[in-house]
């Protein structure tokens, strides 16, 4: 392993290559539906938990 393996440009290109498999067409709708699902569940959890009661873990 040389010092060029950890250069910022090489790490940036490796990061972009790792993201392309999620942006490509077959996996594109899976990623978008997962983002929408996580957003809907986040909104549902916020609506279910009552903010006036404070945190979920109570101090005894």
PDB file of C-alpha atoms in Angstrom:
ATOM      1  CA  UNK A   1       0.000   0.000   0.000  1.00  0.00           C
ATOM      2  CA  UNK A   2       1.440   3.289  -1.033  1.00  0.00           C
ATOM      3  CA  UNK A   3       0.745   6.758   0.221  1.00  0.00           C
ATOM      4  CA  UNK A   4      -1.304   7.499  -2.920  1.00  0.00           C
ATOM      5  CA  UNK A   5      -4.046   5.096  -1.783  1.00  0.00           C
ATOM      6  CA  UNK A   6      -5.235   7.513   0.893  1.00  0.00           C
ATOM      7  CA  UNK A   7      -5.002  10.740  -1.106  1.00  0.00           C
ATOM      8  CA  UNK A   8      -8.121  12.956  -0.956  1.00  0.00           C
ATOM      9  CA  UNK A   9      -8.786  12.700  -4.685  1.00  0.00           C
ATOM     10  CA  UNK A  10      -8.577   8.917  -4.592  1.00  0.00           C
ATOM     11  CA  UNK A  11     -10.901   8.752  -1.577  1.00  0.00           C
ATOM     12  CA  UNK A  12     -13.339  11.096  -3.322  1.00  0.00           C
ATOM     13  CA  UNK A  13     -13.414   8.943  -6.444  1.00  0.00           C
ATOM     14  CA  UNK A  14     -13.878   5.787  -4.350  1.00  0.00           C
ATOM     15  CA  UNK A  15     -16.793   7.451  -2.525  1.00  0.00           C
ATOM     16  CA  UNK A  16     -18.409   8.464  -5.817  1.00  0.00           C
ATOM     17  CA  UNK A  17     -17.973   4.936  -7.169  1.00  0.00           C
ATOM     18  CA  UNK A  18     -19.618   3.484  -4.073  1.00  0.00           C
ATOM     19  CA  UNK A  19     -22.604   5.821  -4.467  1.00  0.00           C
ATOM     20  CA  UNK A  20     -23.218   5.087  -8.147  1.00  0.00           C
ATOM     21  CA  UNK A  21     -24.735   1.690  -7.417  1.00  0.00           C
ATOM     22  CA  UNK A  22     -27.575   3.395  -5.526  1.00  0.00           C
ATOM     23  CA  UNK A  23     -28.141   6.123  -8.109  1.00  0.00           C
ATOM     24  CA  UNK A  24     -28.302   3.811 -11.143  1.00  0.00           C
ATOM     25  CA  UNK A  25     -31.683   3.029 -12.670  1.00  0.00           C
ATOM     26  CA  UNK A  26     -32.593  -0.414 -11.209  1.00  0.00           C
ATOM     27  CA  UNK A  27     -31.774   0.587  -7.629  1.00  0.00           C
ATOM     28  CA  UNK A  28     -32.972   4.160  -8.024  1.00  0.00           C
ATOM     29  CA  UNK A  29     -36.601   3.488  -7.099  1.00  0.00           C
ATOM     30  CA  UNK A  30     -35.518   1.333  -4.150  1.00  0.00           C
ATOM     31  CA  UNK A  31     -33.476   4.206  -2.716  1.00  0.00           C
ATOM     32  CA  UNK A  32     -36.234   6.761  -3.305  1.00  0.00           C
ATOM     33  CA  UNK A  33     -38.889   4.523  -1.737  1.00  0.00           C
ATOM     34  CA  UNK A  34     -36.612   3.869   1.252  1.00  0.00           C
ATOM     35  CA  UNK A  35     -36.109   7.614   1.757  1.00  0.00           C
ATOM     36  CA  UNK A  36     -39.876   8.214   1.552  1.00  0.00           C
ATOM     37  CA  UNK A  37     -40.541   5.321   3.960  1.00  0.00           C
ATOM     38  CA  UNK A  38     -38.040   6.651   6.495  1.00  0.00           C
ATOM     39  CA  UNK A  39     -39.518  10.142   6.215  1.00  0.00           C
ATOM     40  CA  UNK A  40     -43.059   8.849   6.762  1.00  0.00           C
ATOM     41  CA  UNK A  41     -42.015   6.748   9.764  1.00  0.00           C
ATOM     42  CA  UNK A  42     -40.133   9.719  11.232  1.00  0.00           C
ATOM     43  CA  UNK A  43     -43.240  11.879  10.927  1.00  0.00           C
ATOM     44  CA  UNK A  44     -45.402   9.110  12.419  1.00  0.00           C
ATOM     45  CA  UNK A  45     -43.098   8.654  15.415  1.00  0.00           C
ATOM     46  CA  UNK A  46     -43.026  12.392  16.043  1.00  0.00           C
ATOM     47  CA  UNK A  47     -46.828  12.526  15.894  1.00  0.00           C
ATOM     48  CA  UNK A  48     -47.273   9.473  18.151  1.00  0.00           C
ATOM     49  CA  UNK A  49     -44.912  10.662  20.886  1.00  0.00           C
ATOM     50  CA  UNK A  50     -46.420  13.515  22.818  1.00  0.00           C
ATOM     51  CA  UNK A  51     -43.950  16.385  23.054  1.00  0.00           C
ATOM     52  CA  UNK A  52     -45.479  17.742  26.266  1.00  0.00           C
ATOM     53  CA  UNK A  53     -44.386  14.656  28.212  1.00  0.00           C
ATOM     54  CA  UNK A  54     -40.718  15.297  27.458  1.00  0.00           C
ATOM     55  CA  UNK A  55     -38.231  12.525  26.688  1.00  0.00           C
ATOM     56  CA  UNK A  56     -39.289   8.904  26.411  1.00  0.00           C
ATOM     57  CA  UNK A  57     -36.956   7.771  29.208  1.00  0.00           C
ATOM     58  CA  UNK A  58     -38.094   9.273  32.458  1.00  0.00           C
ATOM     59  CA  UNK A  59     -35.670   9.947  35.300  1.00  0.00           C
ATOM     60  CA  UNK A  60     -36.873   8.253  38.461  1.00  0.00           C
TER      61      UNK A  60
END
